Short mmCIF file of C-alpha atoms in Angstrom, two decimals:
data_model
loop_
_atom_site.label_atom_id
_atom_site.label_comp_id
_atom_site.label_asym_id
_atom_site.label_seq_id
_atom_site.Cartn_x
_atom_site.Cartn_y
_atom_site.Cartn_z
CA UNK A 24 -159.35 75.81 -66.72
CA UNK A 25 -155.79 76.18 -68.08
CA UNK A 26 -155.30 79.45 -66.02
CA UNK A 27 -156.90 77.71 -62.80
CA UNK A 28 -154.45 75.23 -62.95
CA UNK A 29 -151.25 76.79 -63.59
CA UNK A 30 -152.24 79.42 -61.09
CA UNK A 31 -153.30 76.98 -58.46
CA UNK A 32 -149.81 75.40 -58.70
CA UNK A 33 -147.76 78.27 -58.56
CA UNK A 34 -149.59 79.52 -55.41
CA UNK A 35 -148.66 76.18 -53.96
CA UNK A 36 -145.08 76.47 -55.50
CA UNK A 37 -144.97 79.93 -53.63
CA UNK A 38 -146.64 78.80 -50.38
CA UNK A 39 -144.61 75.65 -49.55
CA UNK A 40 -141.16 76.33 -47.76
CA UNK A 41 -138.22 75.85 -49.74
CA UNK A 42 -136.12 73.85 -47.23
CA UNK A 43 -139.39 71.19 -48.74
CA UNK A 44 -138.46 70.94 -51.83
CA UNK A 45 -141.88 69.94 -52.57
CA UNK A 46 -142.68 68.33 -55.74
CA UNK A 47 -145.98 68.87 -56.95
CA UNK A 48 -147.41 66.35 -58.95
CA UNK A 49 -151.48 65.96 -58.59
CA UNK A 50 -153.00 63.34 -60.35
CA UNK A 51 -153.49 65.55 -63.81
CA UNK A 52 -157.46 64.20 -64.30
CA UNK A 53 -158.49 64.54 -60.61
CA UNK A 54 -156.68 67.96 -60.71
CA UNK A 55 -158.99 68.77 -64.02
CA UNK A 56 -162.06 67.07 -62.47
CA UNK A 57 -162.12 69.29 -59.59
CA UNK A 58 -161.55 71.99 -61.36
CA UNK A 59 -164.19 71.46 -63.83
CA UNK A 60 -166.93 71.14 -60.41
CA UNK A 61 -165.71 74.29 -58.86
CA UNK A 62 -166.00 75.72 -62.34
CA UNK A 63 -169.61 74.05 -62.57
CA UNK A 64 -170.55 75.84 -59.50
CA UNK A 65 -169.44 78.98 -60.80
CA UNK A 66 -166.62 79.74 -57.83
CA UNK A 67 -165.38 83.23 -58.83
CA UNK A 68 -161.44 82.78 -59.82
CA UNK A 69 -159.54 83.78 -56.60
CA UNK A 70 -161.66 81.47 -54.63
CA UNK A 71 -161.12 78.73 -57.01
CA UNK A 72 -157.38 79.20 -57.02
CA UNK A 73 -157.42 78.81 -53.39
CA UNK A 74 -159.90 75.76 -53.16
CA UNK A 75 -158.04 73.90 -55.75
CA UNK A 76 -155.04 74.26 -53.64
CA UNK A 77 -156.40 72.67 -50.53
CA UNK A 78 -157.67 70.00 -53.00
CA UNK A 79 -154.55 69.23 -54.31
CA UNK A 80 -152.87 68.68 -50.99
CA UNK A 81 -155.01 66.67 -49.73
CA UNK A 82 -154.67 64.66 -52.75
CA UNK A 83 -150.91 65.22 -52.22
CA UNK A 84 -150.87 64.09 -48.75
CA UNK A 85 -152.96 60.63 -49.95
CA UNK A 86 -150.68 59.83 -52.71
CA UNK A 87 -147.81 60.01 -50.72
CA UNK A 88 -149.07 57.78 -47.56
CA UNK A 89 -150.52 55.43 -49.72
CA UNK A 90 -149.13 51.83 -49.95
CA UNK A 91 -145.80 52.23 -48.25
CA UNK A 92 -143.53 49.93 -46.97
CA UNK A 93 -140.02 49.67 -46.00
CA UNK A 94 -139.18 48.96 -49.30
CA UNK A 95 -140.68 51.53 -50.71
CA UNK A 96 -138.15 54.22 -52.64
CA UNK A 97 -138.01 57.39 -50.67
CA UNK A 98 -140.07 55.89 -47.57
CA UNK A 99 -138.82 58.86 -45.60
CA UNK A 100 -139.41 61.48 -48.09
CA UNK A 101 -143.14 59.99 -48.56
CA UNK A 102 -143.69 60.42 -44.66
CA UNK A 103 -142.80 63.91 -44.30
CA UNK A 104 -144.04 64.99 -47.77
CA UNK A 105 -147.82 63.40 -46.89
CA UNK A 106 -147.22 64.87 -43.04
CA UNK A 107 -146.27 68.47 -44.41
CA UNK A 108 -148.75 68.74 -47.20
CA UNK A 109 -151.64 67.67 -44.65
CA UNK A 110 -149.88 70.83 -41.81
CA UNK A 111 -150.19 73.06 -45.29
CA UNK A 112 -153.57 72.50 -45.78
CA UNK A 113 -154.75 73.35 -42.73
CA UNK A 114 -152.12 76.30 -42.19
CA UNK A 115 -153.35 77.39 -45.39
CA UNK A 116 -157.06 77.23 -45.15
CA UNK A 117 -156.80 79.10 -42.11
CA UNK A 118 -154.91 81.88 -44.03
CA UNK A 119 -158.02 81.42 -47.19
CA UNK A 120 -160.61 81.69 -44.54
CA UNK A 121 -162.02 78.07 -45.56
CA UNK A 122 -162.50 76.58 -41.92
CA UNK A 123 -166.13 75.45 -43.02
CA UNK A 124 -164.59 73.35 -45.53
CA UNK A 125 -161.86 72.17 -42.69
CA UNK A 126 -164.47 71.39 -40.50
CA UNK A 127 -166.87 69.84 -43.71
CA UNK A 128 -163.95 67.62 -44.58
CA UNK A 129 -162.27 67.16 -41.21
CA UNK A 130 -165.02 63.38 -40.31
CA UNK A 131 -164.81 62.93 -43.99
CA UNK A 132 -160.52 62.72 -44.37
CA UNK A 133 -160.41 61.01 -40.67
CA UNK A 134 -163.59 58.12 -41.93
CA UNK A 135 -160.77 57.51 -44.95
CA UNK A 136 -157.84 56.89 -42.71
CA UNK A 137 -159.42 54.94 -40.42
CA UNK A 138 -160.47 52.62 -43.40
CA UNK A 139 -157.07 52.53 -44.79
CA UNK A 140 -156.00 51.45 -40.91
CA UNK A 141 -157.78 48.94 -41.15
CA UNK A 142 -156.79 47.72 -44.56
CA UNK A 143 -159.95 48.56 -45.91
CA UNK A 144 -159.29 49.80 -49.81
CA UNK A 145 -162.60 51.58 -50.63
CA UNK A 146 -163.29 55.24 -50.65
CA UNK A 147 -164.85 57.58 -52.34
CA UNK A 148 -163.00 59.86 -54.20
CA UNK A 149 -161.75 63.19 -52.56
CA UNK A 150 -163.95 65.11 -56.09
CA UNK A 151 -167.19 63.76 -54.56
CA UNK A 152 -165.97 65.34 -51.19
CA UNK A 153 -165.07 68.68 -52.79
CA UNK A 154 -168.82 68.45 -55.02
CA UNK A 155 -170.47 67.27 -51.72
CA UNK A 156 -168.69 70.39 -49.68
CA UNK A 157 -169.60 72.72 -52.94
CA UNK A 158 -173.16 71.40 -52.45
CA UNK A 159 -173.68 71.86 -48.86
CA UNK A 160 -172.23 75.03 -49.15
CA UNK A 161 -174.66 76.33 -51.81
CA UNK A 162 -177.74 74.96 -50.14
CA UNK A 163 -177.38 76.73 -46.91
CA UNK A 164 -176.74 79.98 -49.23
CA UNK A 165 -180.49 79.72 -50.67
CA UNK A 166 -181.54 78.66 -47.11
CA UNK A 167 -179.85 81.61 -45.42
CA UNK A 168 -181.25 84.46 -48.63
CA UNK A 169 -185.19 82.51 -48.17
CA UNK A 170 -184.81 83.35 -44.58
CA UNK B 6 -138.37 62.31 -2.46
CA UNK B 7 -138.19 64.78 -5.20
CA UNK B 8 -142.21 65.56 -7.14
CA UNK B 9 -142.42 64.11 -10.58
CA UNK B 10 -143.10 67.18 -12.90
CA UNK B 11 -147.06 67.12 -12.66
CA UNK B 12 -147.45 67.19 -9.00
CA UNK B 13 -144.83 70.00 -8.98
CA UNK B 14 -147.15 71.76 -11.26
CA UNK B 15 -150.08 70.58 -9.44
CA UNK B 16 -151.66 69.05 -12.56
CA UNK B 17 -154.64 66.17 -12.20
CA UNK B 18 -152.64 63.85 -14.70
CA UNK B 19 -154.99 61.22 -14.33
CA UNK B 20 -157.49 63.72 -15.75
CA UNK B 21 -155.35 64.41 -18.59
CA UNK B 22 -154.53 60.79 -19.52
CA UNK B 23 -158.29 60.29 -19.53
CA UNK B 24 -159.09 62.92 -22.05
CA UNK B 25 -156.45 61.65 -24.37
CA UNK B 26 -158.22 58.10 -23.97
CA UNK B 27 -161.36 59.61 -24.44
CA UNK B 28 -160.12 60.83 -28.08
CA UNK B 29 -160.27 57.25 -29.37
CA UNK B 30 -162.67 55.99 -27.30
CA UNK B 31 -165.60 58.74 -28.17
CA UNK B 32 -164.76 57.98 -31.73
CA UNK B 33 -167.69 56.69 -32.88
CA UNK B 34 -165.97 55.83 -35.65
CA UNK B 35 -163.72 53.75 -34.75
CA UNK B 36 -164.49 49.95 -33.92
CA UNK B 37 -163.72 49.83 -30.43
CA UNK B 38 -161.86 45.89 -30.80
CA UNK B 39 -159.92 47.00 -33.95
CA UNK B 40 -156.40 46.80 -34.07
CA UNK B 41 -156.68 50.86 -34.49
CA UNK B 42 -158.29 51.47 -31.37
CA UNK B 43 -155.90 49.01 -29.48
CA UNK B 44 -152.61 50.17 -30.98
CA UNK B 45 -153.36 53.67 -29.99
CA UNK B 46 -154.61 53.02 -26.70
CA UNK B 47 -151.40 50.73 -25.83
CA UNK B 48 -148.91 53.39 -27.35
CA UNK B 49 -150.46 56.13 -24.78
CA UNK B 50 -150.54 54.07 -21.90
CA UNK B 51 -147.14 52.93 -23.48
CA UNK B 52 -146.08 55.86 -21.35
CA UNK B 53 -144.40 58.87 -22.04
CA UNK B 54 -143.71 62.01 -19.83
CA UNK B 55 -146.97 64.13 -20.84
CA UNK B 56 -144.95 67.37 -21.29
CA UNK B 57 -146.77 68.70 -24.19
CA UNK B 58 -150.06 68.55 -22.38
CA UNK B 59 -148.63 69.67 -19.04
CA UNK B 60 -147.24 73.10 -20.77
CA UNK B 61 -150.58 73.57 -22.49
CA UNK B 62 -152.22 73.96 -18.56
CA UNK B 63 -149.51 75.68 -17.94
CA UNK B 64 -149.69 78.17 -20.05
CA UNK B 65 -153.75 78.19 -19.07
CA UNK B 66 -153.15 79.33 -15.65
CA UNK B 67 -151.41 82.41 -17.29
CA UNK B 68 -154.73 83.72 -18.75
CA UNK B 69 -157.62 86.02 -17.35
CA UNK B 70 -160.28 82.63 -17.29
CA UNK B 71 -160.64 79.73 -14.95
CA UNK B 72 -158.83 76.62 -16.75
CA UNK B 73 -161.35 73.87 -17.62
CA UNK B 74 -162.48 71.04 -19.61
CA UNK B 75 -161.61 73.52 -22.76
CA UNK B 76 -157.83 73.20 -21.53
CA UNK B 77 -157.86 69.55 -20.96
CA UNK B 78 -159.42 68.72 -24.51
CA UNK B 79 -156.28 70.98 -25.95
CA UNK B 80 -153.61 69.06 -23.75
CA UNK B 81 -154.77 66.35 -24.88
CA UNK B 82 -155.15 67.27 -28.48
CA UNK B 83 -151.25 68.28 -27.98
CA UNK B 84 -149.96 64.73 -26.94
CA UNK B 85 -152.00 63.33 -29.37
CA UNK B 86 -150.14 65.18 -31.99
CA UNK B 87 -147.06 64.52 -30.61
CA UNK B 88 -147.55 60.71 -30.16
CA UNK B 89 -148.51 60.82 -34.11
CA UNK B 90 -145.44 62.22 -35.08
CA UNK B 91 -143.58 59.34 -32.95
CA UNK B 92 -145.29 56.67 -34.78
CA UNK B 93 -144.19 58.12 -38.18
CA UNK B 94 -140.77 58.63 -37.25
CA UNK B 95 -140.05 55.19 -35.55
CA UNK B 96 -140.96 54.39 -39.77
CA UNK B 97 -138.49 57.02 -40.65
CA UNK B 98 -135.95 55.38 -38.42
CA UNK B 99 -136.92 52.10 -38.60
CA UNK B 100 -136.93 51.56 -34.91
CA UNK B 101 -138.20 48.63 -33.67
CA UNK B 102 -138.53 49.83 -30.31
CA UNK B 103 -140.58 52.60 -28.34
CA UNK B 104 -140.41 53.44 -25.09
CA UNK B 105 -138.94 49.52 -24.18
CA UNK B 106 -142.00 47.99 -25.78
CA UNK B 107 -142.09 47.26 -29.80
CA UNK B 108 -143.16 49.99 -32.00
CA UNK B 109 -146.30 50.44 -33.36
CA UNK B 110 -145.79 49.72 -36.71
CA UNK B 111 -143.51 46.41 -35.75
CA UNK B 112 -147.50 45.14 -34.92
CA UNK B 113 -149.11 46.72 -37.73
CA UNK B 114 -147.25 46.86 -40.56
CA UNK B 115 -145.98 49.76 -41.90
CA UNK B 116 -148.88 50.91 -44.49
CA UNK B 117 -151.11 50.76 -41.24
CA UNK B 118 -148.91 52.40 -38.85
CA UNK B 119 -148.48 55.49 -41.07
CA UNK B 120 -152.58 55.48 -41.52
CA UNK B 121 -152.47 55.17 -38.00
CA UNK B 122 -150.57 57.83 -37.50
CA UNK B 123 -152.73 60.17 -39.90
CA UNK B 124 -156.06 59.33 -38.13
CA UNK B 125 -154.45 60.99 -35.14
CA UNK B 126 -153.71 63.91 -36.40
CA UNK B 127 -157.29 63.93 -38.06
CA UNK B 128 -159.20 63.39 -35.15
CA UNK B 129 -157.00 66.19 -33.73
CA UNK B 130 -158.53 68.24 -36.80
CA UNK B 131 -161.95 66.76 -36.11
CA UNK B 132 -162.16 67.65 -32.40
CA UNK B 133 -160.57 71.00 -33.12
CA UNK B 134 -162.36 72.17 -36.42
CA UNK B 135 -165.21 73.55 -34.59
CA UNK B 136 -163.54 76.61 -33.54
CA UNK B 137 -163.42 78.55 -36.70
CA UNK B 138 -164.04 82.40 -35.50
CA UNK B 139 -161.05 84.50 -35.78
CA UNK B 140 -161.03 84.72 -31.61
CA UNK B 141 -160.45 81.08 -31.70
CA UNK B 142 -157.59 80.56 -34.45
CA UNK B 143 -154.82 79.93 -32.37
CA UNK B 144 -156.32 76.54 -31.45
CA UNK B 145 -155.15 75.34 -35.00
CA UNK B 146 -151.58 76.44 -34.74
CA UNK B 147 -150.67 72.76 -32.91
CA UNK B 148 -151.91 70.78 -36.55
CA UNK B 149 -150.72 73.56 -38.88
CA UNK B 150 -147.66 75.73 -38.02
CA UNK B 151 -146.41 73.46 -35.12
CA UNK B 152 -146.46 70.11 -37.24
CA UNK B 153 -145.41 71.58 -40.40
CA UNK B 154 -142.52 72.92 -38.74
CA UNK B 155 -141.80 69.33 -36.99
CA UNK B 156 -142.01 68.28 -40.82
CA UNK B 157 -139.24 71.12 -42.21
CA UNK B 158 -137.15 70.02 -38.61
CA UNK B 159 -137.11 66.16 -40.38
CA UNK B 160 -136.38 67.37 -43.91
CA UNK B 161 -133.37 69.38 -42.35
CA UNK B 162 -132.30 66.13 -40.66
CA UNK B 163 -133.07 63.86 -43.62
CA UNK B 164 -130.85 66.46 -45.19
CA UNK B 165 -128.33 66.53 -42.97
CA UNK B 166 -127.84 62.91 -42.45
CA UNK B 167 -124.06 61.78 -41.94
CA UNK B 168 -123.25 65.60 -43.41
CA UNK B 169 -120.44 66.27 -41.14
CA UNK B 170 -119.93 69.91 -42.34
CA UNK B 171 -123.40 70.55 -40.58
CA UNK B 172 -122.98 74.00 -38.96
CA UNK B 173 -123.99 74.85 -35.75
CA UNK B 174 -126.87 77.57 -36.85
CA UNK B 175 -128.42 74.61 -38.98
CA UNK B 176 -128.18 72.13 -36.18
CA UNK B 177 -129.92 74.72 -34.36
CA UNK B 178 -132.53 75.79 -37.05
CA UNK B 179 -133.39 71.62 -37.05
CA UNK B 180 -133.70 71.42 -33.56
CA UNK B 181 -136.09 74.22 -32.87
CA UNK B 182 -138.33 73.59 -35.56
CA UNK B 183 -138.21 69.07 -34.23
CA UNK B 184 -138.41 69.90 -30.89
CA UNK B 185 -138.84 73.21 -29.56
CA UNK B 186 -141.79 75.09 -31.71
CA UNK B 187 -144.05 72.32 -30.66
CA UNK B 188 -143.55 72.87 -27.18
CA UNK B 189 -143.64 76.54 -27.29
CA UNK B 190 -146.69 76.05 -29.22
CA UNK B 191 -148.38 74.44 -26.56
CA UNK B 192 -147.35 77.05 -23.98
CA UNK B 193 -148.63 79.98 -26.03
CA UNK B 194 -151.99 77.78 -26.96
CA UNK B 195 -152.50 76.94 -23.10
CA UNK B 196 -152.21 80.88 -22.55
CA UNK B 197 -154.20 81.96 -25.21
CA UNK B 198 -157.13 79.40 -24.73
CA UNK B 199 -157.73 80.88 -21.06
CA UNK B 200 -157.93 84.79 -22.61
CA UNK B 201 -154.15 86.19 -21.06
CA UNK B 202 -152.70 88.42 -22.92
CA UNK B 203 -151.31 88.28 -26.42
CA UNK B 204 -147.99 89.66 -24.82
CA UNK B 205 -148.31 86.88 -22.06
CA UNK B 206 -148.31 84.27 -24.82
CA UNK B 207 -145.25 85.51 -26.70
CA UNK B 208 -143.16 85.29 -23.83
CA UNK B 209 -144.41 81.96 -22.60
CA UNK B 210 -143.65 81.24 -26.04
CA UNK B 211 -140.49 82.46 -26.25
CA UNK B 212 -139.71 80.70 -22.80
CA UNK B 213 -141.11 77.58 -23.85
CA UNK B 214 -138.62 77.70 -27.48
CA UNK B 215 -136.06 78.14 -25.19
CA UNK B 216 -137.09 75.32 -22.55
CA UNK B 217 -137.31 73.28 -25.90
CA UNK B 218 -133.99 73.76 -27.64
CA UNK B 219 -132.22 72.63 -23.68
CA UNK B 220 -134.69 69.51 -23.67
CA UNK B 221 -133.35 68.31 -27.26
CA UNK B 222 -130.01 69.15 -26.40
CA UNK B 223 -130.25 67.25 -23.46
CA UNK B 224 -131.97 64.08 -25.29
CA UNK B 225 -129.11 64.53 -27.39
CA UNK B 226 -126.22 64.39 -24.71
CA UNK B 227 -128.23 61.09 -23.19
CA UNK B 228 -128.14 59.22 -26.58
CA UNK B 229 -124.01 59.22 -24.86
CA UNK B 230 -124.60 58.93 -21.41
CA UNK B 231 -127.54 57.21 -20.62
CA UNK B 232 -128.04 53.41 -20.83
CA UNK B 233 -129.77 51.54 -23.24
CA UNK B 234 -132.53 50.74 -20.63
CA UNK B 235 -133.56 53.95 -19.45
CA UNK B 236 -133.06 55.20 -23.52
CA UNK B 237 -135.72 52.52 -24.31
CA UNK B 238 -133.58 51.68 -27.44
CA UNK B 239 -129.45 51.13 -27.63
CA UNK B 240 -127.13 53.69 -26.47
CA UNK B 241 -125.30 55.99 -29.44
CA UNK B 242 -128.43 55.09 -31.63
CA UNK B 243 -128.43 58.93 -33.21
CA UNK B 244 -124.54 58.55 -33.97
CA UNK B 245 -125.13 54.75 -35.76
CA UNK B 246 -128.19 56.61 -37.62
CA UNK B 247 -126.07 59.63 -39.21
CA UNK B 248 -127.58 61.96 -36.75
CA UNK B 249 -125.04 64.87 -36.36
CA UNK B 250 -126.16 66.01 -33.16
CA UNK B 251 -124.67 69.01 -30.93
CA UNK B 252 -121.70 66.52 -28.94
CA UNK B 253 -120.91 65.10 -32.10
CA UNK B 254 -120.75 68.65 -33.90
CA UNK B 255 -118.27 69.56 -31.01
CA UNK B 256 -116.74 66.25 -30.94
CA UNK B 257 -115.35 67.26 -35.01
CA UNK B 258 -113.59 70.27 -33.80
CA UNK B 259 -111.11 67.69 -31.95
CA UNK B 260 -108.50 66.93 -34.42
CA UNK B 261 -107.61 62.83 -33.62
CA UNK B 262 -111.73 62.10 -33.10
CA UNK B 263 -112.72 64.22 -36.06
CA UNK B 264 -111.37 61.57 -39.25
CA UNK B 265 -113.10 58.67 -37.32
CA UNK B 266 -116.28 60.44 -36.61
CA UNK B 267 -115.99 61.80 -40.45
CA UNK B 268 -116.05 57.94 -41.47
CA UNK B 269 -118.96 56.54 -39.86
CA UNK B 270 -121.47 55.86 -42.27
CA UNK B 271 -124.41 53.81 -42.62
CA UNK B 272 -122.29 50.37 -43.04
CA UNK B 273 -119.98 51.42 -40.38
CA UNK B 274 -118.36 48.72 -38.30
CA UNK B 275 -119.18 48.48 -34.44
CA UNK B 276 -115.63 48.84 -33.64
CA UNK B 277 -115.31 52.16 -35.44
CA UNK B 278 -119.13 53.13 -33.76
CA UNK B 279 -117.73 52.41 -30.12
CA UNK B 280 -114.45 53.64 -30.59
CA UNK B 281 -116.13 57.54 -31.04
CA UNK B 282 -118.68 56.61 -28.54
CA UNK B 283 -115.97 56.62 -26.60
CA UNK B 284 -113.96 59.19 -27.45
CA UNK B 285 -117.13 61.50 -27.02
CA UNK B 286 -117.89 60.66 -23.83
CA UNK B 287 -113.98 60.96 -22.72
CA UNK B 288 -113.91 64.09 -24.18
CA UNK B 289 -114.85 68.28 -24.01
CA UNK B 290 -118.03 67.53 -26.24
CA UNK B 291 -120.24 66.61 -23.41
CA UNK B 292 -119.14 69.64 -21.54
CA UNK B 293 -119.60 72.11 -24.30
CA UNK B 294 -123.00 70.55 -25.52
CA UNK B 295 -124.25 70.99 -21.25
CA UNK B 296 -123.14 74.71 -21.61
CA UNK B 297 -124.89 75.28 -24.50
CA UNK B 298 -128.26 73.57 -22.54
CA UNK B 299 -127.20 75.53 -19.52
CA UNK B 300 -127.40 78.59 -22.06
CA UNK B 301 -131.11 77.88 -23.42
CA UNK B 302 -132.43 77.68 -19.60
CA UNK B 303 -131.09 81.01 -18.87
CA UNK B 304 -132.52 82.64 -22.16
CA UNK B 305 -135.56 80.78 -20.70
CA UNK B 306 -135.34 82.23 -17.50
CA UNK B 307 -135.06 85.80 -19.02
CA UNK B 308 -137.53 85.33 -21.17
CA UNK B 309 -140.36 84.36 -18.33
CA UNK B 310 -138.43 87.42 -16.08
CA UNK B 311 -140.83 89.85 -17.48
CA UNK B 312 -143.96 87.46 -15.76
CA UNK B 313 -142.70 87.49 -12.45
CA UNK B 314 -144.97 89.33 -10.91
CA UNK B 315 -148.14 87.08 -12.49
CA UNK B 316 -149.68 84.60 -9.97
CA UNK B 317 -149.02 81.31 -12.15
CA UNK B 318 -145.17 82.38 -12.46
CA UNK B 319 -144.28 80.01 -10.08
CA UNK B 320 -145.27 77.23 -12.77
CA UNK B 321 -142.95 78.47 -14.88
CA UNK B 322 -140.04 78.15 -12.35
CA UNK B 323 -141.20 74.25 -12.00
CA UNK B 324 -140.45 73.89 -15.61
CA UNK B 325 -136.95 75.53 -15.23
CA UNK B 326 -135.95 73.45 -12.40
CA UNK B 327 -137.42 70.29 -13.96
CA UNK B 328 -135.88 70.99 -17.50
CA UNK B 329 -132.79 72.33 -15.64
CA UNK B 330 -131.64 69.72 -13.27
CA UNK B 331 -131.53 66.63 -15.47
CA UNK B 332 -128.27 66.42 -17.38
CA UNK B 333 -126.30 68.07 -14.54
#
């Protein structure tokens, strides 16, 4: 899970423009909980690597919009960090092939915002999204072989 | 009396503004009396000149298919996008005013407006994720590639801010990746969406960078020339903000104006701010920033050469005269 990690980070490290200077700093037990479900659904490696990526931006992109205020340190790096790392994940799942999990996630990510809008503090964790999207994903794989 | 841009280009705005309404309002998700649903409605009939949406149908009359309601949802898509990025960066510059009216997050709050903001763009992703063959990938480039450029085009200015050794390449770099990919974008999207040719869309795109880099050019020489009414927000506002822009780059090369324009800084006294003001607008700056806009509209002009002979061409001589005979 080690090797998941690290690798997952340094293909974000690579894939993030340098003029960014993007620092990447995931939440370390949502990073391992999501790796321990795509583990638990036996993704092969290079798919994890990739899926764990578009996890942890979206993560990225939450952290970074969440509670800010004019007083906030680095209110304009926040912005543009949560703005770029939301671009990146869909530039990137494009490049993964992982539009079913864009379009999965895409009522899902919009539902939270619209909460948070609205000042509403509730939501579900983006790991039950990923398990939910891992889920789906797997059922309509043993639909599609019974056929 | 001279045709505002859209009847020049013969585009049903009406229809347009519709469909972006029609984003928020066919959210089902979204309770119709919220303060989300009203905020975004008032900033879009806030106004605004529609040029993002107008190049995407522009582009769509370059292609092999009939434009349609296919067109209209990606217009709309692209001002949605566009208005998004407004709302964050009246955050980012704390401006308190958009287009004459407050700004969004002077009603909200800022923790809202910036959620605001994001639902946008995630509707945009909503409406948009359906199209995930490979014939359809383009469609994405306006929330990936185009926005995450507008992102690196902010971190060059956040970079950049009251750097006075700014060179002219990186003002450049900034100011097609703020301004200019986005609208190209939406040129080579249009194109694409109605089947023309891949080397169609590179030169509309190509046209429309161009086109771009003379609009922000020109925004930049009206933050000097224009008044504070028809700015929407005070006169010089770029300057007072650290924004080394292309007059003011110019402006540096003059030996008496450069040590005064050198000490403006954020706690800079109005005095000092209206004395450059001034000396800007008395100066060659103006001038040399025009030529250089008069120098992206002929790059534009040979880039959309090659299309002369294409039925919509005439469209993209509209766009030429309307981008070209602004400033001037």
């Amino acid at each position: 899970m080690t090797e998941l990690i690290e690798n997952t980070l340094q293909l974000l490290n690579s894939s993030c423009a340098p003029e960014v200077m993007a620092v990447l700093d995931p939440n370390p037990s949502e990073l391992m909980e999501a790796a321990s479900i795509l583990e638990h659904y036996r993704i092969p490696d290079s798919r994890s690597v990739k899926l764990l990526a578009l996890f942890v931006l979206l993560e990225l992109a939450r952290k970074r919009h969440a509670n800010v205020c004019f007083t906030s340190t680095c209110l304009t790096r926040k912005i543009l960090d949560g703005d770029y790392f939301q671009s990146l994940y869909i530039q990137l799942a494009m490049q993964f092939e992982e539009m079913e999990l864009v379009r999965y996630l895409a009522p899902q990510l919009k539902k939270y915002y619209i909460r948070q809008a609205l000042g509403k503090d509730e939501s579900e964790p983006l790991t039950f999204t990923l398990q939910a999207y891992l889920q789906a994903e797997q059922a309509a794989a043993r639909k599609n072989r019974a056929i | 009396m001279r045709l505002s841009l859209h009847e020049a280009l013969q585009i049903d705005i009406k229809r347009i503004n519709r469909e972006i309404e029609n984003i928020i309002q066919y959210d089902k998700d979204v309770p119709r009396t919220s303060v989300l649903a009203r905020s975004v409605l008032q900033l879009i009939r806030s106004g605004g000149k529609r040029l993002r949406p107008m190049l995407v149908i522009a582009g769509s009359r370059f292609g092999s298919a009939v434009p349609g309601r296919h067109q209209l949802q990606l217009a709309a898509a692209a001002e949605f996008i566009h208005a998004a990025s407004l709302i964050h960066d009246d955050i980012i510059d704390r401006s308190d005013l958009r287009r004459g009216a407050p700004s969004l997050h002077s009603q909200t709050g800022v923790a809202e407006a910036v959620h605001i903001g994001n639902y946008m763009s995630a509707r945009v992703v909503e409406l948009l994720s359906v199209y995930t063959s490979d014939h359809d990938r383009f469609v994405h480039d306006l929330s990936s590639l185009a926005t995450a450029q507008l992102c690196i085009g902010e971190y060059a200015q956040l970079d950049h801010t009251y750097d006075y050794d700014l060179s002219l390449a990186q003002y450049l770099e900034k100011t097609r990746c703020k301004t200019a990919q986005l609208m190209a974008t939406c040129l080579r999207v249009g194109a694409l969406s109605a089947d023309a040719q891949p080397e169609t869309a590179g030169r509309l795109y190509r046209f429309g960078e161009s086109l771009g880099m003379a609009f922000q050019i020109e925004d930049d020489i009206l933050d000097f020339t224009a008044t504070a009414e028809s700015l929407g927000k005070p006169a010089g506002s770029d300057l007072r903000r650290g924004q080394v822009t292309l007059p003011v780059l110019y402006a540096l090369t003059d030996p008496v104006l450069a040590p005064h324009i050198r000490a403006i800084q954020a706690d800079s006294s109005e005095e000092l701010l209206e004395y450059v003001l001034q000396g800007i607008r008395s100066g060659d700056a103006l001038a040399q920033s025009e030529q250089m806009r008069r120098h992206y509209l002929q790059k534009a002009k040979e880039a959309a050469e090659p299309l002369r002979g294409h039925p919509a061409f005439e469209q993209l001589e509209v766009l030429q005269h309307y981008f070209g005979g602004k400033t001037a």
